Amino acid sequence: MEVLLVNATGLLLIAWIIWWFWLGPKYKAGKGVAGGGKLCILVKDGVYEPDRIRIPADRPTTLHFYRKDPSPCSEWVLFPDLEISAELALNKETIVEIPASAPGEYPFTCQMQMYRGVLVVEP
């Protein structure tokens, strides 16, 4: 009976991990709109917050990442479609410059693609 309980618990934990990192809700709409203020992204507890950032297409934008998560996975942020990467300092702000880009959606992730977000460039 104990073996069955241990195996069932292990399978539930595996299913939860798969859902959390790969199948769960990916993006939250309506957050991170570039306006007159500083655009900050918190890296904490396995997520970028906000994970959906809207910026205008006609001008470069500065993103301010603040990494609170000591996990090695959170050390880098990658914007593969824009060919941008940055090493994020722990408990410090890291500035990432985004050049003026064509309208569209550009995903950003950690190097293992467990932390995920999207940069929405609007016309």
PDB file of C-alpha atoms in Angstrom:
ATOM      1  CA  MET A   1       0.000   0.000   0.000  1.00  0.00           C
ATOM      2  CA  GLU A   2       2.861   2.384   0.838  1.00  0.00           C
ATOM      3  CA  VAL A   3       4.469   1.778  -2.552  1.00  0.00           C
ATOM      4  CA  LEU A   4       1.220   2.683  -4.298  1.00  0.00           C
ATOM      5  CA  LEU A   5       0.894   5.889  -2.271  1.00  0.00           C
ATOM      6  CA  VAL A   6       4.502   6.918  -2.973  1.00  0.00           C
ATOM      7  CA  ASN A   7       4.135   6.195  -6.705  1.00  0.00           C
ATOM      8  CA  ALA A   8       0.840   8.094  -6.941  1.00  0.00           C
ATOM      9  CA  THR A   9       2.355  11.085  -5.125  1.00  0.00           C
ATOM     10  CA  GLY A  10       5.355  11.031  -7.470  1.00  0.00           C
ATOM     11  CA  LEU A  11       3.138  10.908 -10.556  1.00  0.00           C
ATOM     12  CA  LEU A  12       1.030  13.807  -9.285  1.00  0.00           C
ATOM     13  CA  LEU A  13       4.166  15.844  -8.619  1.00  0.00           C
ATOM     14  CA  ILE A  14       5.492  15.131 -12.116  1.00  0.00           C
ATOM     15  CA  ALA A  15       2.155  16.116 -13.667  1.00  0.00           C
ATOM     16  CA  TRP A  16       2.103  19.364 -11.666  1.00  0.00           C
ATOM     17  CA  ILE A  17       5.668  20.243 -12.741  1.00  0.00           C
ATOM     18  CA  ILE A  18       4.824  19.616 -16.407  1.00  0.00           C
ATOM     19  CA  TRP A  19       1.693  21.748 -16.140  1.00  0.00           C
ATOM     20  CA  TRP A  20       3.445  24.587 -14.247  1.00  0.00           C
ATOM     21  CA  PHE A  21       6.400  24.978 -16.621  1.00  0.00           C
ATOM     22  CA  TRP A  22       5.021  23.912 -20.003  1.00  0.00           C
ATOM     23  CA  LEU A  23       1.228  23.650 -20.147  1.00  0.00           C
ATOM     24  CA  GLY A  24      -0.011  26.211 -17.634  1.00  0.00           C
ATOM     25  CA  PRO A  25      -1.192  29.735 -18.362  1.00  0.00           C
ATOM     26  CA  LYS A  26       1.550  31.372 -20.388  1.00  0.00           C
ATOM     27  CA  TYR A  27       0.644  35.001 -20.653  1.00  0.00           C
ATOM     28  CA  LYS A  28      -1.543  37.429 -18.756  1.00  0.00           C
ATOM     29  CA  ALA A  29      -3.151  40.052 -20.972  1.00  0.00           C
ATOM     30  CA  GLY A  30      -3.194  43.751 -20.260  1.00  0.00           C
ATOM     31  CA  LYS A  31      -0.067  44.053 -18.118  1.00  0.00           C
ATOM     32  CA  GLY A  32       3.205  45.862 -18.659  1.00  0.00           C
ATOM     33  CA  VAL A  33       2.145  48.647 -20.998  1.00  0.00           C
ATOM     34  CA  ALA A  34       4.950  51.076 -21.757  1.00  0.00           C
ATOM     35  CA  GLY A  35       3.896  54.559 -20.849  1.00  0.00           C
ATOM     36  CA  GLY A  36       5.544  57.470 -19.160  1.00  0.00           C
ATOM     37  CA  GLY A  37       7.059  55.441 -16.334  1.00  0.00           C
ATOM     38  CA  LYS A  38       9.785  52.917 -15.824  1.00  0.00           C
ATOM     39  CA  LEU A  39       9.018  49.469 -17.258  1.00  0.00           C
ATOM     40  CA  CYS A  40      10.103  46.952 -14.575  1.00  0.00           C
ATOM     41  CA  ILE A  41       9.999  43.162 -14.820  1.00  0.00           C
ATOM     42  CA  LEU A  42      10.365  41.159 -11.608  1.00  0.00           C
ATOM     43  CA  VAL A  43      12.038  37.731 -11.927  1.00  0.00           C
ATOM     44  CA  LYS A  44      10.754  35.702  -8.987  1.00  0.00           C
ATOM     45  CA  ASP A  45       9.305  32.280  -8.154  1.00  0.00           C
ATOM     46  CA  GLY A  46       9.753  30.858 -11.651  1.00  0.00           C
ATOM     47  CA  VAL A  47       7.989  33.655 -13.556  1.00  0.00           C
ATOM     48  CA  TYR A  48       8.488  37.059 -15.105  1.00  0.00           C
ATOM     49  CA  GLU A  49       6.087  39.610 -13.663  1.00  0.00           C
ATOM     50  CA  PRO A  50       4.554  41.018 -15.777  1.00  0.00           C
ATOM     51  CA  ASP A  51       5.037  38.358 -18.422  1.00  0.00           C
ATOM     52  CA  ARG A  52       3.309  40.276 -21.222  1.00  0.00           C
ATOM     53  CA  ILE A  53       4.831  43.662 -22.054  1.00  0.00           C
ATOM     54  CA  ARG A  54       3.507  46.122 -24.626  1.00  0.00           C
ATOM     55  CA  ILE A  55       5.814  48.664 -26.252  1.00  0.00           C
ATOM     56  CA  PRO A  56       5.509  50.994 -29.266  1.00  0.00           C
ATOM     57  CA  ALA A  57       7.139  49.973 -32.548  1.00  0.00           C
ATOM     58  CA  ASP A  58       8.487  53.383 -33.452  1.00  0.00           C
ATOM     59  CA  ARG A  59      11.056  53.868 -30.686  1.00  0.00           C
ATOM     60  CA  PRO A  60      13.652  52.007 -28.621  1.00  0.00           C
ATOM     61  CA  THR A  61      12.596  50.929 -25.131  1.00  0.00           C
ATOM     62  CA  THR A  62      14.471  50.258 -21.916  1.00  0.00           C
ATOM     63  CA  LEU A  63      13.345  47.309 -19.786  1.00  0.00           C
ATOM     64  CA  HIS A  64      14.418  47.083 -16.150  1.00  0.00           C
ATOM     65  CA  PHE A  65      14.718  43.482 -14.928  1.00  0.00           C
ATOM     66  CA  TYR A  66      14.994  42.869 -11.187  1.00  0.00           C
ATOM     67  CA  ARG A  67      16.003  39.299 -10.335  1.00  0.00           C
ATOM     68  CA  LYS A  68      14.993  38.040  -6.884  1.00  0.00           C
ATOM     69  CA  ASP A  69      15.129  34.351  -7.807  1.00  0.00           C
ATOM     70  CA  PRO A  70      18.516  32.740  -6.987  1.00  0.00           C
ATOM     71  CA  SER A  71      17.852  29.836  -9.365  1.00  0.00           C
ATOM     72  CA  PRO A  72      20.589  29.402 -12.009  1.00  0.00           C
ATOM     73  CA  CYS A  73      17.843  29.249 -14.633  1.00  0.00           C
ATOM     74  CA  SER A  74      16.930  32.869 -13.937  1.00  0.00           C
ATOM     75  CA  GLU A  75      20.463  34.175 -14.601  1.00  0.00           C
ATOM     76  CA  TRP A  76      19.809  35.052 -18.248  1.00  0.00           C
ATOM     77  CA  VAL A  77      16.967  36.569 -20.226  1.00  0.00           C
ATOM     78  CA  LEU A  78      16.892  35.823 -23.967  1.00  0.00           C
ATOM     79  CA  PHE A  79      14.991  37.558 -26.756  1.00  0.00           C
ATOM     80  CA  PRO A  80      15.902  35.099 -29.552  1.00  0.00           C
ATOM     81  CA  ASP A  81      13.938  36.809 -32.350  1.00  0.00           C
ATOM     82  CA  LEU A  82      15.626  40.134 -31.557  1.00  0.00           C
ATOM     83  CA  GLU A  83      19.059  38.526 -30.967  1.00  0.00           C
ATOM     84  CA  ILE A  84      19.274  40.069 -27.490  1.00  0.00           C
ATOM     85  CA  SER A  85      20.458  38.390 -24.298  1.00  0.00           C
ATOM     86  CA  ALA A  86      21.380  39.755 -20.897  1.00  0.00           C
ATOM     87  CA  GLU A  87      22.802  38.320 -17.716  1.00  0.00           C
ATOM     88  CA  LEU A  88      20.590  39.299 -14.781  1.00  0.00           C
ATOM     89  CA  ALA A  89      22.314  40.217 -11.513  1.00  0.00           C
ATOM     90  CA  LEU A  90      20.794  38.775  -8.340  1.00  0.00           C
ATOM     91  CA  ASN A  91      18.926  41.335  -6.194  1.00  0.00           C
ATOM     92  CA  LYS A  92      19.939  44.149  -8.534  1.00  0.00           C
ATOM     93  CA  GLU A  93      18.363  45.919 -11.468  1.00  0.00           C
ATOM     94  CA  THR A  94      19.608  45.010 -14.951  1.00  0.00           C
ATOM     95  CA  ILE A  95      18.801  47.259 -17.884  1.00  0.00           C
ATOM     96  CA  VAL A  96      17.970  45.659 -21.240  1.00  0.00           C
ATOM     97  CA  GLU A  97      17.757  47.936 -24.268  1.00  0.00           C
ATOM     98  CA  ILE A  98      15.194  46.947 -26.906  1.00  0.00           C
ATOM     99  CA  PRO A  99      15.708  48.675 -30.280  1.00  0.00           C
ATOM    100  CA  ALA A 100      12.827  50.019 -32.357  1.00  0.00           C
ATOM    101  CA  SER A 101      11.329  46.825 -33.783  1.00  0.00           C
ATOM    102  CA  ALA A 102       8.695  45.789 -36.294  1.00  0.00           C
ATOM    103  CA  PRO A 103       5.203  45.204 -34.860  1.00  0.00           C
ATOM    104  CA  GLY A 104       4.609  41.686 -33.622  1.00  0.00           C
ATOM    105  CA  GLU A 105       5.032  39.395 -30.642  1.00  0.00           C
ATOM    106  CA  TYR A 106       8.536  38.471 -29.501  1.00  0.00           C
ATOM    107  CA  PRO A 107       8.884  35.770 -26.842  1.00  0.00           C
ATOM    108  CA  PHE A 108      11.512  36.071 -24.128  1.00  0.00           C
ATOM    109  CA  THR A 109      12.705  33.250 -21.888  1.00  0.00           C
ATOM    110  CA  CYS A 110      15.436  32.074 -19.585  1.00  0.00           C
ATOM    111  CA  GLN A 111      18.134  29.891 -21.160  1.00  0.00           C
ATOM    112  CA  MET A 112      16.182  26.718 -20.283  1.00  0.00           C
ATOM    113  CA  GLN A 113      12.860  28.188 -21.505  1.00  0.00           C
ATOM    114  CA  MET A 114      11.188  27.594 -18.155  1.00  0.00           C
ATOM    115  CA  TYR A 115      10.578  31.289 -17.427  1.00  0.00           C
ATOM    116  CA  ARG A 116       8.485  32.710 -20.284  1.00  0.00           C
ATOM    117  CA  GLY A 117       7.134  36.037 -21.388  1.00  0.00           C
ATOM    118  CA  VAL A 118       6.186  37.922 -24.521  1.00  0.00           C
ATOM    119  CA  LEU A 119       7.098  41.376 -25.746  1.00  0.00           C
ATOM    120  CA  VAL A 120       4.239  42.833 -27.795  1.00  0.00           C
ATOM    121  CA  VAL A 121       5.424  45.535 -30.201  1.00  0.00           C
ATOM    122  CA  GLU A 122       2.397  47.564 -31.260  1.00  0.00           C
ATOM    123  CA  PRO A 123       2.177  49.835 -34.312  1.00  0.00           C
TER     124      PRO A 123
END
